[in-house]
PDB file of C-alpha atoms in Angstrom:
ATOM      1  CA  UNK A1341      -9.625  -5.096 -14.264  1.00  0.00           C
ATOM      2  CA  UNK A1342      -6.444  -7.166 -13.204  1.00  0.00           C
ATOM      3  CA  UNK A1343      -6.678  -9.393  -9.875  1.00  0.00           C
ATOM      4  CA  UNK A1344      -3.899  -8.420  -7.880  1.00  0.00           C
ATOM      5  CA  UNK A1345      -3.120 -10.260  -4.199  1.00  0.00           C
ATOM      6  CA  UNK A1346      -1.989  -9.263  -1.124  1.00  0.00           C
ATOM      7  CA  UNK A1347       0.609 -11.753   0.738  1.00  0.00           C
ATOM      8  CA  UNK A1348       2.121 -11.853   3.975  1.00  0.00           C
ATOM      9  CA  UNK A1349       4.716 -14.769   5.631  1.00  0.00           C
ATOM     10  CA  UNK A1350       5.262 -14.014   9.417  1.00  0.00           C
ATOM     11  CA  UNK A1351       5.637 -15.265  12.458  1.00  0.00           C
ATOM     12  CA  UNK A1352       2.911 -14.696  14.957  1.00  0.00           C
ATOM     13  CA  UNK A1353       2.204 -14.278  18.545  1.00  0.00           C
ATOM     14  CA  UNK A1354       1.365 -17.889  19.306  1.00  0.00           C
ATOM     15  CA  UNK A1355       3.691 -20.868  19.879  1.00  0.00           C
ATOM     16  CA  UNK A1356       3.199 -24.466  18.682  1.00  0.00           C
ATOM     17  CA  UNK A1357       3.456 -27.864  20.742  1.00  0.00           C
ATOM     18  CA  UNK A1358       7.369 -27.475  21.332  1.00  0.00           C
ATOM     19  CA  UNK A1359       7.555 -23.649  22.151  1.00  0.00           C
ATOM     20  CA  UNK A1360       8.376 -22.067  19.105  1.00  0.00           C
ATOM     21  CA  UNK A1361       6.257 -19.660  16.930  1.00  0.00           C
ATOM     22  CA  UNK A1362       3.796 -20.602  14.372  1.00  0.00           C
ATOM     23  CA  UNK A1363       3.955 -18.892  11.001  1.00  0.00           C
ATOM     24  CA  UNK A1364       0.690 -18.089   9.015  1.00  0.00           C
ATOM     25  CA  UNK A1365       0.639 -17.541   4.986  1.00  0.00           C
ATOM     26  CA  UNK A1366      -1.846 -14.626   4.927  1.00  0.00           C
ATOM     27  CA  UNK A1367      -3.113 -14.190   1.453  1.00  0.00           C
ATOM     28  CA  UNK A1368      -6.210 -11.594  -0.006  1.00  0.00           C
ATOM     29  CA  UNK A1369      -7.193 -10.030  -2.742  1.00  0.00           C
ATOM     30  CA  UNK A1370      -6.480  -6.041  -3.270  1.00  0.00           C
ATOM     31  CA  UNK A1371      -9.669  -4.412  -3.389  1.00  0.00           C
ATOM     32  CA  UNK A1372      -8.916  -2.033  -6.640  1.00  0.00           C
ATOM     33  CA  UNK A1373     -12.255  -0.053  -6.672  1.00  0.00           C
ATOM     34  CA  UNK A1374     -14.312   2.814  -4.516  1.00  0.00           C
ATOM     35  CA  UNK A1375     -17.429   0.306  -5.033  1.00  0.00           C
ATOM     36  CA  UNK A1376     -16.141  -3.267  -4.556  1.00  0.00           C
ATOM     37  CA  UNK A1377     -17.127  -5.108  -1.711  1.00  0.00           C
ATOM     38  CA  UNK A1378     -15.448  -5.404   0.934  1.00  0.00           C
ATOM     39  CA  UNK A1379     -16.856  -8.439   1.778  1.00  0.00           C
ATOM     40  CA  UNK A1380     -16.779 -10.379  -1.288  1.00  0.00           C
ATOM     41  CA  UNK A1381     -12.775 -10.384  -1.115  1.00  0.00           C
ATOM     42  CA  UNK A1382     -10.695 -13.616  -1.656  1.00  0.00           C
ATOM     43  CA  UNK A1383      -8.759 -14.963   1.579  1.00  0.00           C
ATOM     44  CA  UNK A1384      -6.966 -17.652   2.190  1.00  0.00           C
ATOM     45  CA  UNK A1385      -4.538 -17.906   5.530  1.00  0.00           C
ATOM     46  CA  UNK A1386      -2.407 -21.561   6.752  1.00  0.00           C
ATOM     47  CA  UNK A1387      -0.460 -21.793   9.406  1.00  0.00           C
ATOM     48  CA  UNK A1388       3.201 -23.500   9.252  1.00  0.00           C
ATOM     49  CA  UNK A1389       5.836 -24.398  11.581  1.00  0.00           C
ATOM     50  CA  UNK A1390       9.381 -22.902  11.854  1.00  0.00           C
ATOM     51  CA  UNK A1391      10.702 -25.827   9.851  1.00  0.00           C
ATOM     52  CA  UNK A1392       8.829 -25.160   7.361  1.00  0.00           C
ATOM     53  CA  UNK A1393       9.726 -21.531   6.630  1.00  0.00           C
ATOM     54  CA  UNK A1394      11.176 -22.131   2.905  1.00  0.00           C
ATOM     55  CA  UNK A1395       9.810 -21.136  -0.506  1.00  0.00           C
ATOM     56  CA  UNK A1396       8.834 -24.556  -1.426  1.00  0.00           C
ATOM     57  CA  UNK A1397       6.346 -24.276   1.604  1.00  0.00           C
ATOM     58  CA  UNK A1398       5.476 -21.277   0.662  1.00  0.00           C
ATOM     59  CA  UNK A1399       4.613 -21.781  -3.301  1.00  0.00           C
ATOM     60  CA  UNK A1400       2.473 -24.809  -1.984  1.00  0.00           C
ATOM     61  CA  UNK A1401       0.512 -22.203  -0.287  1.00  0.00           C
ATOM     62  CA  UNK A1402       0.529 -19.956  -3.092  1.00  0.00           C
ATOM     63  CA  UNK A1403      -0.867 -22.856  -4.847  1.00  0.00           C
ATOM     64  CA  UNK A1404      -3.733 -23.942  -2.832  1.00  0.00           C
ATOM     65  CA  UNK A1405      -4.735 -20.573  -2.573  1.00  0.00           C
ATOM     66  CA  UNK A1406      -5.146 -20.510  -6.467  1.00  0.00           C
ATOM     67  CA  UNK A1407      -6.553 -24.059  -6.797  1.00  0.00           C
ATOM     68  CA  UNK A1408      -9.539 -22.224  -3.857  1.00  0.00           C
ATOM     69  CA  UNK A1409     -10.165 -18.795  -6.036  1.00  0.00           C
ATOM     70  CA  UNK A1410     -12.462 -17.970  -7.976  1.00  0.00           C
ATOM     71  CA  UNK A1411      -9.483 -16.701 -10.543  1.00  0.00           C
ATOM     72  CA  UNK A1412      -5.887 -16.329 -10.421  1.00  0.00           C
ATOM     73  CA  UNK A1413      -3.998 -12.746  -9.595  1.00  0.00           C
ATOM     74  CA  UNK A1414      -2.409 -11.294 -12.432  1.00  0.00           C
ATOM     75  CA  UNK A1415      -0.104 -10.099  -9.720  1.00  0.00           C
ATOM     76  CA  UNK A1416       0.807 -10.290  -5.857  1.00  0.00           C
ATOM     77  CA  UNK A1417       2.039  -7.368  -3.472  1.00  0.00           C
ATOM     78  CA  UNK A1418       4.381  -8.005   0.192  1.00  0.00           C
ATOM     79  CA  UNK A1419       5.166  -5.718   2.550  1.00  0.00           C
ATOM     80  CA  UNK A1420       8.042  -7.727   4.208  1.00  0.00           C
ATOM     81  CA  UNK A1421      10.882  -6.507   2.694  1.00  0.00           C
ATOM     82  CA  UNK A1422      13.179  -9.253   4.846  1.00  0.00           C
ATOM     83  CA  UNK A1423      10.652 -11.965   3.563  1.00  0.00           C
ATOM     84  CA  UNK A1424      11.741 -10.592  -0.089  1.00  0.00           C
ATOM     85  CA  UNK A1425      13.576 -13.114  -1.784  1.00  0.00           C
ATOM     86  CA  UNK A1426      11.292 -16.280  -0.030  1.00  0.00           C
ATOM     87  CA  UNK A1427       8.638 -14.989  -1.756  1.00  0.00           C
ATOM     88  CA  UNK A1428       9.594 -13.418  -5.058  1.00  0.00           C
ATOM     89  CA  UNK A1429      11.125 -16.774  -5.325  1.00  0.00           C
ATOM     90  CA  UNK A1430       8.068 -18.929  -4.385  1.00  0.00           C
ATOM     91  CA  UNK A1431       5.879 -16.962  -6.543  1.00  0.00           C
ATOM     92  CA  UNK A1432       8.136 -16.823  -9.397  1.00  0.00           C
ATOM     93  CA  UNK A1433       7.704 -20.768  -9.077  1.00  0.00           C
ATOM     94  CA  UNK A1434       3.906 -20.565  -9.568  1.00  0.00           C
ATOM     95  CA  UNK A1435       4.478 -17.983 -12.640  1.00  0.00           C
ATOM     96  CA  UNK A1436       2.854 -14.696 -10.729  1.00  0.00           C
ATOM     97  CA  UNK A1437       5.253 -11.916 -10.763  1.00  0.00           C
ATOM     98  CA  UNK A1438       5.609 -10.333  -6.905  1.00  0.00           C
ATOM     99  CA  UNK A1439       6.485  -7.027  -5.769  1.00  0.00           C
ATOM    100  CA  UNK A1440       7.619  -5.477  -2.812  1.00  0.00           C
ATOM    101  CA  UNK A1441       4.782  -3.055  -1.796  1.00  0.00           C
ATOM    102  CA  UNK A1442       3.260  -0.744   0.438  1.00  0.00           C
ATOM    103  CA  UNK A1443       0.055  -0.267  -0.805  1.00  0.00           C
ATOM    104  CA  UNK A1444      -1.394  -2.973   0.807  1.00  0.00           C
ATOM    105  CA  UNK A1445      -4.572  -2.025   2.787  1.00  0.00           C
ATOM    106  CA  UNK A1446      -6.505  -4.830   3.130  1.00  0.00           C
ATOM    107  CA  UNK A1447      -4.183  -7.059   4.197  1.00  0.00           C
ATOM    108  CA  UNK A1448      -3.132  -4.680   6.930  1.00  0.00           C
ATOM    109  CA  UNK A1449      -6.588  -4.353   8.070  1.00  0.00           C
ATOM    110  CA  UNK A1450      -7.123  -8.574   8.668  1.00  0.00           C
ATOM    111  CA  UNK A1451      -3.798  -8.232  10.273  1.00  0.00           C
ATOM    112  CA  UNK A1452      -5.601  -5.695  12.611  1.00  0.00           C
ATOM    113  CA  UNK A1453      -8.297  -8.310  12.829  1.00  0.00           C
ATOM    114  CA  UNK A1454      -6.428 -11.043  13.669  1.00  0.00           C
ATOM    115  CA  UNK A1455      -4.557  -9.037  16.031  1.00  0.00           C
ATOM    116  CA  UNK A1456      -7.492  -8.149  18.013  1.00  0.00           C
ATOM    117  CA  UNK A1457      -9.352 -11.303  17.979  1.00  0.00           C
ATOM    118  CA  UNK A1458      -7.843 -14.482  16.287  1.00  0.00           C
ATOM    119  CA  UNK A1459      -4.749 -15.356  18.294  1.00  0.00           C
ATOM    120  CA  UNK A1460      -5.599 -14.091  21.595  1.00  0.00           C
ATOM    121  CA  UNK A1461      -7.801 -16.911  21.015  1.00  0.00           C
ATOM    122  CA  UNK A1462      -5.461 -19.753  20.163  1.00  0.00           C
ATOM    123  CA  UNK A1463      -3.654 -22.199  22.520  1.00  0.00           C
ATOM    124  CA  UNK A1464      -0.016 -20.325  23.783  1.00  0.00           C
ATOM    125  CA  UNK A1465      -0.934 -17.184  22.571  1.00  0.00           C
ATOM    126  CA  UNK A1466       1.487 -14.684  23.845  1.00  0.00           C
ATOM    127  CA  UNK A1467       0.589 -11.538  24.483  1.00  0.00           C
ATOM    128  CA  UNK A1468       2.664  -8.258  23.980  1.00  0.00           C
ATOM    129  CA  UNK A1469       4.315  -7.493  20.164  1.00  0.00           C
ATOM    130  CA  UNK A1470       5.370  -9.806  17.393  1.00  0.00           C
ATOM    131  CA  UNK A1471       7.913  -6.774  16.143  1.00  0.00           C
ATOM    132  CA  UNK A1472       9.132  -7.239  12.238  1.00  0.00           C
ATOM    133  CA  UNK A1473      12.492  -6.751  10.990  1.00  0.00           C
ATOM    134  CA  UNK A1474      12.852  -2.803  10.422  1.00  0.00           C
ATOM    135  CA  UNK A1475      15.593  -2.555   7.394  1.00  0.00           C
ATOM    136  CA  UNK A1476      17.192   0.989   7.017  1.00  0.00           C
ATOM    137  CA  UNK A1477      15.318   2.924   4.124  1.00  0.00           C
ATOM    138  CA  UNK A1478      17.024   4.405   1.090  1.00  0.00           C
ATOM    139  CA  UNK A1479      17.803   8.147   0.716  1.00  0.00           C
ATOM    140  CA  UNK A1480      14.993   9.595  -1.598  1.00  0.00           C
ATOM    141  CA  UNK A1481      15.812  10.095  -5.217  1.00  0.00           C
ATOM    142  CA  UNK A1482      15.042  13.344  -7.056  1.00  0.00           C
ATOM    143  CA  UNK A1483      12.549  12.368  -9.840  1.00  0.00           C
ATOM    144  CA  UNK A1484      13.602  12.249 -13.432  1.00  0.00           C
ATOM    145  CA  UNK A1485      14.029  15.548 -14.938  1.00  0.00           C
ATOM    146  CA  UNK A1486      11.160  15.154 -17.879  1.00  0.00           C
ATOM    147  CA  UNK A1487       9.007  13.937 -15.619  1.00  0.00           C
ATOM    148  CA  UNK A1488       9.072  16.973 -12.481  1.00  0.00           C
ATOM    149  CA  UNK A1489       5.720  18.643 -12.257  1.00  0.00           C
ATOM    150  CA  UNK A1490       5.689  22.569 -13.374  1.00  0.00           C
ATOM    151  CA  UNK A1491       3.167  23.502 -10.399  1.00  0.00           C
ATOM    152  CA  UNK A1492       1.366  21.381  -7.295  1.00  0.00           C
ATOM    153  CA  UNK A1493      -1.179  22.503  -5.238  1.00  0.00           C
ATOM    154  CA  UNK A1494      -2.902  20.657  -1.656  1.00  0.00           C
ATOM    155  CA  UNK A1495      -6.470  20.170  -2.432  1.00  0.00           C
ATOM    156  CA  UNK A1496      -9.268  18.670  -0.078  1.00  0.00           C
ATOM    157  CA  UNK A1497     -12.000  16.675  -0.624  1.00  0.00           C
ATOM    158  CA  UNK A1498     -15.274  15.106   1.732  1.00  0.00           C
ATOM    159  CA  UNK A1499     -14.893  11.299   1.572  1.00  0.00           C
ATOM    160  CA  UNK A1500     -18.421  11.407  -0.599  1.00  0.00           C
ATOM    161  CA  UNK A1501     -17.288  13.020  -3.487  1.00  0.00           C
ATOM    162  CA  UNK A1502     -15.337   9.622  -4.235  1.00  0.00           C
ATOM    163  CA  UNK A1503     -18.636   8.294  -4.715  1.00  0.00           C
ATOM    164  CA  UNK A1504     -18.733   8.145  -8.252  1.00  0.00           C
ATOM    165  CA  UNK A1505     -14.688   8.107  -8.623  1.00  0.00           C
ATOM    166  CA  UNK A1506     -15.197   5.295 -11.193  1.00  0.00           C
ATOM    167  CA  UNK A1507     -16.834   7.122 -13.837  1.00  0.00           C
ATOM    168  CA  UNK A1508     -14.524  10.044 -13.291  1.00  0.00           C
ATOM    169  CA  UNK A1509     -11.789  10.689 -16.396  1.00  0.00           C
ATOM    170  CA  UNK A1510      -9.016   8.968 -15.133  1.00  0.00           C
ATOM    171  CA  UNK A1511      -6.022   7.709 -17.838  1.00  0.00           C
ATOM    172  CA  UNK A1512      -3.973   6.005 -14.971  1.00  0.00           C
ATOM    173  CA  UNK A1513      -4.973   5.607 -11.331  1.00  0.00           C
ATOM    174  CA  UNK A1514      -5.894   2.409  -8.474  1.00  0.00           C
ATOM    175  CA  UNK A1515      -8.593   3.213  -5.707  1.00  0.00           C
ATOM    176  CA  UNK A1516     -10.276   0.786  -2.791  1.00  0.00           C
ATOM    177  CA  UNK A1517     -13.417   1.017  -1.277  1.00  0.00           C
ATOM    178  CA  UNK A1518     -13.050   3.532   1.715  1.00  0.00           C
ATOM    179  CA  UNK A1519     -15.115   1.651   4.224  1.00  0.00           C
ATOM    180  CA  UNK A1520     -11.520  -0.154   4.341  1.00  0.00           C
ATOM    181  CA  UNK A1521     -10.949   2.887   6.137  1.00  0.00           C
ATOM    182  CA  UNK A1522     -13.718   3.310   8.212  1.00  0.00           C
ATOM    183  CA  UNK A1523     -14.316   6.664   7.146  1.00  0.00           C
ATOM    184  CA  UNK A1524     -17.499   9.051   8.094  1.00  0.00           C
ATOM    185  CA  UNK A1525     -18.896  10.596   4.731  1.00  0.00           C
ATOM    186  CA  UNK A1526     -18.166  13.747   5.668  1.00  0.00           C
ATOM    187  CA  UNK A1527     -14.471  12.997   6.535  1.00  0.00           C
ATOM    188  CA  UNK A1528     -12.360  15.729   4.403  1.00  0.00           C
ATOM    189  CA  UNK A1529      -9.417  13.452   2.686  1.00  0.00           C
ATOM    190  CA  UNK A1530      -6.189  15.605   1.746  1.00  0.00           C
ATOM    191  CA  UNK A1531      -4.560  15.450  -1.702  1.00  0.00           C
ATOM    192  CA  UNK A1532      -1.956  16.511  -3.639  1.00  0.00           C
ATOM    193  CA  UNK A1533      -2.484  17.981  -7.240  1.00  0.00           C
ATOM    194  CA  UNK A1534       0.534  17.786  -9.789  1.00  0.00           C
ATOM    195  CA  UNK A1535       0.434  20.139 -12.885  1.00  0.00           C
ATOM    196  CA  UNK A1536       2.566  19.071 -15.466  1.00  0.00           C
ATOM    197  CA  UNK A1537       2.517  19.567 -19.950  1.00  0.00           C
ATOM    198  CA  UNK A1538       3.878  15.522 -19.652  1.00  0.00           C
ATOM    199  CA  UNK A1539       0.807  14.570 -17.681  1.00  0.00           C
ATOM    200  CA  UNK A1540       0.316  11.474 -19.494  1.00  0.00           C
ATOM    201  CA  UNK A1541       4.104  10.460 -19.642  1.00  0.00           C
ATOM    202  CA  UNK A1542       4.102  11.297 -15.776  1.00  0.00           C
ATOM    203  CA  UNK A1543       0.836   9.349 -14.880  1.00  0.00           C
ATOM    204  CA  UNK A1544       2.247   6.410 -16.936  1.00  0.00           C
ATOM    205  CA  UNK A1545       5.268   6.505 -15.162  1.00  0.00           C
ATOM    206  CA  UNK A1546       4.217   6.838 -11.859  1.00  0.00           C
ATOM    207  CA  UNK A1547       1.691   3.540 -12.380  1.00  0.00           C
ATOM    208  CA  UNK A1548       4.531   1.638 -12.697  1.00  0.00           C
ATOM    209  CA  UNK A1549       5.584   2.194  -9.132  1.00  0.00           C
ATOM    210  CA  UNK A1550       3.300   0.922  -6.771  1.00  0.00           C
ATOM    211  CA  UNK A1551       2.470   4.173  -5.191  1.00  0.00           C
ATOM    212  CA  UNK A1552       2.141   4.187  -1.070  1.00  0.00           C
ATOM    213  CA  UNK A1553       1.901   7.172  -0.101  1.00  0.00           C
ATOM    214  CA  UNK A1554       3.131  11.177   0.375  1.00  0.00           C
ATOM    215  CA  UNK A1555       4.884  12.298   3.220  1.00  0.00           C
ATOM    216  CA  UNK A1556       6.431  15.936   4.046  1.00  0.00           C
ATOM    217  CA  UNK A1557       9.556  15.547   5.548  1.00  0.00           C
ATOM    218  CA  UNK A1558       9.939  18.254   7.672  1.00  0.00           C
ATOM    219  CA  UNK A1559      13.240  17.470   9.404  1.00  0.00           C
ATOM    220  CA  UNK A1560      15.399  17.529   5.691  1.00  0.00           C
ATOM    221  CA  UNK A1561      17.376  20.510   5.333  1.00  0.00           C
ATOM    222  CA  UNK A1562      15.346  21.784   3.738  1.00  0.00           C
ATOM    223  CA  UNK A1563      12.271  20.341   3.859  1.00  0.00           C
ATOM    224  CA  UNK A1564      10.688  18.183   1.002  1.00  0.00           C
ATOM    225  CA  UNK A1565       7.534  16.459  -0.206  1.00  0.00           C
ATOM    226  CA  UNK A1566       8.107  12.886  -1.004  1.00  0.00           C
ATOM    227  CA  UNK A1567       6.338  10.281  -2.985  1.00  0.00           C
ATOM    228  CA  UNK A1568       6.665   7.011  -1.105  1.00  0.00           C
ATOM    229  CA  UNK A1569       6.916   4.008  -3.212  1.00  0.00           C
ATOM    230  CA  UNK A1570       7.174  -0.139  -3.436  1.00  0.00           C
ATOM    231  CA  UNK A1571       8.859  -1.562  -0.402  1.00  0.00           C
ATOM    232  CA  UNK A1572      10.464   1.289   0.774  1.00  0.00           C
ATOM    233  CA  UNK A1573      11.870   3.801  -2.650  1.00  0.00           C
ATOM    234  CA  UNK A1574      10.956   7.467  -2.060  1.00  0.00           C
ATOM    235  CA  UNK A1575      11.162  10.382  -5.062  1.00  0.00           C
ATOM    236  CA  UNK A1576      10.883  13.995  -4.335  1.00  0.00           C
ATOM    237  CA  UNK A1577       8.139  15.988  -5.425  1.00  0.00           C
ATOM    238  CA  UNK A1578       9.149  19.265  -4.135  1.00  0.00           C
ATOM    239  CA  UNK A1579      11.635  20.980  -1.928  1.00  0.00           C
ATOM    240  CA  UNK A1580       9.901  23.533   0.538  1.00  0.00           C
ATOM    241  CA  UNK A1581      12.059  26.560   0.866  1.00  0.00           C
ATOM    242  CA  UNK A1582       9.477  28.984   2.230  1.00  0.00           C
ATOM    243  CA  UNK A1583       7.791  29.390   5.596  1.00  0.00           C
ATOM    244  CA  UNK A1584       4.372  29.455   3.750  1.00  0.00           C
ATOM    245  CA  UNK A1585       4.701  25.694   1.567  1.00  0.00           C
ATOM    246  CA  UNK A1586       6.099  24.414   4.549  1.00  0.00           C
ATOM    247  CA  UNK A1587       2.814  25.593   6.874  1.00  0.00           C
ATOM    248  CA  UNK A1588       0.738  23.825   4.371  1.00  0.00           C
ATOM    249  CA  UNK A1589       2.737  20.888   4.018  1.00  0.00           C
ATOM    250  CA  UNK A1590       2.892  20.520   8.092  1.00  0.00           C
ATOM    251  CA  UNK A1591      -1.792  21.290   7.175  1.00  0.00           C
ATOM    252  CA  UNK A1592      -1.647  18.276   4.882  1.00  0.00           C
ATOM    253  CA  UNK A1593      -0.043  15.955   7.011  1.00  0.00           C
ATOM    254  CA  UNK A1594      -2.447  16.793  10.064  1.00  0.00           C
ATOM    255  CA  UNK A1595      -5.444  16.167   7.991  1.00  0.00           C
ATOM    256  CA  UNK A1596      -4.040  12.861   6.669  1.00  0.00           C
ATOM    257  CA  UNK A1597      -3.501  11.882   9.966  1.00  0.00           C
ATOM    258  CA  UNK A1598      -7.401  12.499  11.143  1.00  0.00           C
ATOM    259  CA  UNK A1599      -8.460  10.948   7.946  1.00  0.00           C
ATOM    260  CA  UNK A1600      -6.676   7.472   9.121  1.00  0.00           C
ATOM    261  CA  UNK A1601      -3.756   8.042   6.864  1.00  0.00           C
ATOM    262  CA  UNK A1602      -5.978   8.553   3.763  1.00  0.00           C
ATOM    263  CA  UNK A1603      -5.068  11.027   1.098  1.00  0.00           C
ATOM    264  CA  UNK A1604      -4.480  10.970  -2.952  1.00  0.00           C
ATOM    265  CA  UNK A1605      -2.593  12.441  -5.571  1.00  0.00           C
ATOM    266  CA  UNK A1606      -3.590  13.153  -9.126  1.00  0.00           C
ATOM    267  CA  UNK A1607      -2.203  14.322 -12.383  1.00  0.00           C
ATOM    268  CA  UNK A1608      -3.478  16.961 -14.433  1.00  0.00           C
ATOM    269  CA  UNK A1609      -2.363  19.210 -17.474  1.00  0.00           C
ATOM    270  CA  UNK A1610      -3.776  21.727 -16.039  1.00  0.00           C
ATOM    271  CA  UNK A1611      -5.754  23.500 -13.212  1.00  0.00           C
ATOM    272  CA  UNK A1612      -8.374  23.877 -15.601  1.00  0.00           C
ATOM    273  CA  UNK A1613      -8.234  20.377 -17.076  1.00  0.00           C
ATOM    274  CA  UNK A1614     -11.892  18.568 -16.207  1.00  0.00           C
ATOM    275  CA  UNK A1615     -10.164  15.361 -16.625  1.00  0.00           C
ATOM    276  CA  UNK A1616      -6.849  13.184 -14.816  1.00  0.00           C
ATOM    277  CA  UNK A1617      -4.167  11.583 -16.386  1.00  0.00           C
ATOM    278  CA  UNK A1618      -3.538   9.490 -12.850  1.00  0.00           C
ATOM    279  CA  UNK A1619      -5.370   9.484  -9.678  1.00  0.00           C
ATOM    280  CA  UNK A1620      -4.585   7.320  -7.076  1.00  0.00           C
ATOM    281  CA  UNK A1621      -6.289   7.067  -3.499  1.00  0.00           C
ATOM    282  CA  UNK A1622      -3.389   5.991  -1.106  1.00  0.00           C
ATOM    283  CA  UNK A1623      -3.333   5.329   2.106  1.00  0.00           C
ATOM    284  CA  UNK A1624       0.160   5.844   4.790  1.00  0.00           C
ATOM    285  CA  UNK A1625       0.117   2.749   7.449  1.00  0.00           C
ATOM    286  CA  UNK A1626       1.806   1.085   9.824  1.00  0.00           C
ATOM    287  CA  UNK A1627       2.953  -1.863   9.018  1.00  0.00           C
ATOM    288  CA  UNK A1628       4.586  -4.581  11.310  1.00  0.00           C
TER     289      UNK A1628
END
């Protein structure tokens, strides 16, 4: 199993000695299975000031964050998509490939922490919020032709039967342990089935995107099903031209939204196939 980080470089809520805001180098490792523990996961956080917001700061982060771990990442994920070039470049440096990302759930959740009860603590903390950048996101892309799936289907599943997820048949796929979530076992978590007789193409393809999340898009004329993916790329799935897929799209997003934002989609040749070709547990969040 690769080691994959989690990175962010941000200004924060508290101000240093002359009145302007610190910024932290937030680093963790991506939890990548149902049964991994939580609390065994690398982190490493410094805090710089606004003079020394540059990559070289930034690799020298990068690098004492290595020299701490127990191992290096075979790769690292950012959310920041204005912070993209400071840190593709800073991580290049250090020979770790980055990659603009939304699937990064534990490193939203410290943010949360941190939030909550880490600078209200600090000297000059100012209260209120520390807003990022929001960049305008591209129009979504249809997906290539050989790879469109013949049939989908909404599925749900109690937050227990991912229990045993890692000895499930799975060719493709990325899960984290859902008490990231906070989830009750008997939470029902949404998902999105795609049929397809290019599974395997398909599931390879889509591994290579660093999936974030589905979304129905219910204000498109018409209305369509994306696949959200990296820092801000979004594919169609399907377009929704009757009453009836739209009602269960509009079902699907209301049950993602009481499971936290939790959902998954999954490959298959087949309704009757016993085994995936992908299968990804994803998570939609808010990230600032």
């Amino acid at each position: 199993m690769p080691t994959i980080w989690e990175l962010d470089f941000y200004s924060r809520p508290v101000l240093d000695e002359k009145g302007k805001k610190l910024w932290e180098v937030l680093i963790c490792e991506s939890p990548l299975d149902v049964k991994q523990p939580v609390d065994g996961l690398f982190r490493y956080s410094t805090f710089l000031n606004n003079t020394e917001v540059n990559s070289v700061k930034l690799r020298e982060s990068v690098e004492a964050a290595i020299a701490r771990a127990p191992a290096p990442p075979d790769k690292i994920r950012f959310f920041r998509r204005q912070m993209s070039n400071m840190i593709t470049k800073a991580c290049e440096e250090v020979g770790i490939p980055a990659y603009a990302s939304r699937r990064t759930l534990a490193l939203s959740r410290w943010l949360d922490e941190r939030l909550a009860s880490v600078y209200p603590e600090m000297p000059n903390y100012q209260a209120g919020g520390n807003p990022s950048v929001l960049l305008p996101n591209p129009t979504p892309q249809p997906l290539p032709d050989a790879l469109i799936g013949e049939k989908w289907a909404f599925v749900t599943l109690e937050a227990t039967a991912f229990d045993d997820l890692s000895e499930w048949a799975i060719d493709f796929g990325e899960s984290f342990p859902l008490a990231l979530a906070g989830l009750a076992p008997d939470t029902p978590v949404p998902g999105l089935l795609l049929f397809s007789s290019r599974a395997l193409p398909l599931a390879a393809w889509m591994s290579g995107l660093e999936l974030a999340y589905v979304k129905y898009l219910s204000e498109s004329k018409p209305p369509q099903l994306l696949l959200e993916t990296g820092g801000s790329d979004s594919w169609i799935l399907a377009t929704l031209t009757t009453a009836a897929l739209q009602q269960e799209a509009a079902q699907f997003e209301m049950a993602k939204a009481k499971a936290g934002g939790i959902h998954f989609i999954a490959v298959q040749t087949d309704p009757q196939a016993e085994e995936f070709k992908g299968f990804w547990l994803l998570a939609e969040l808010v990230l600032g």
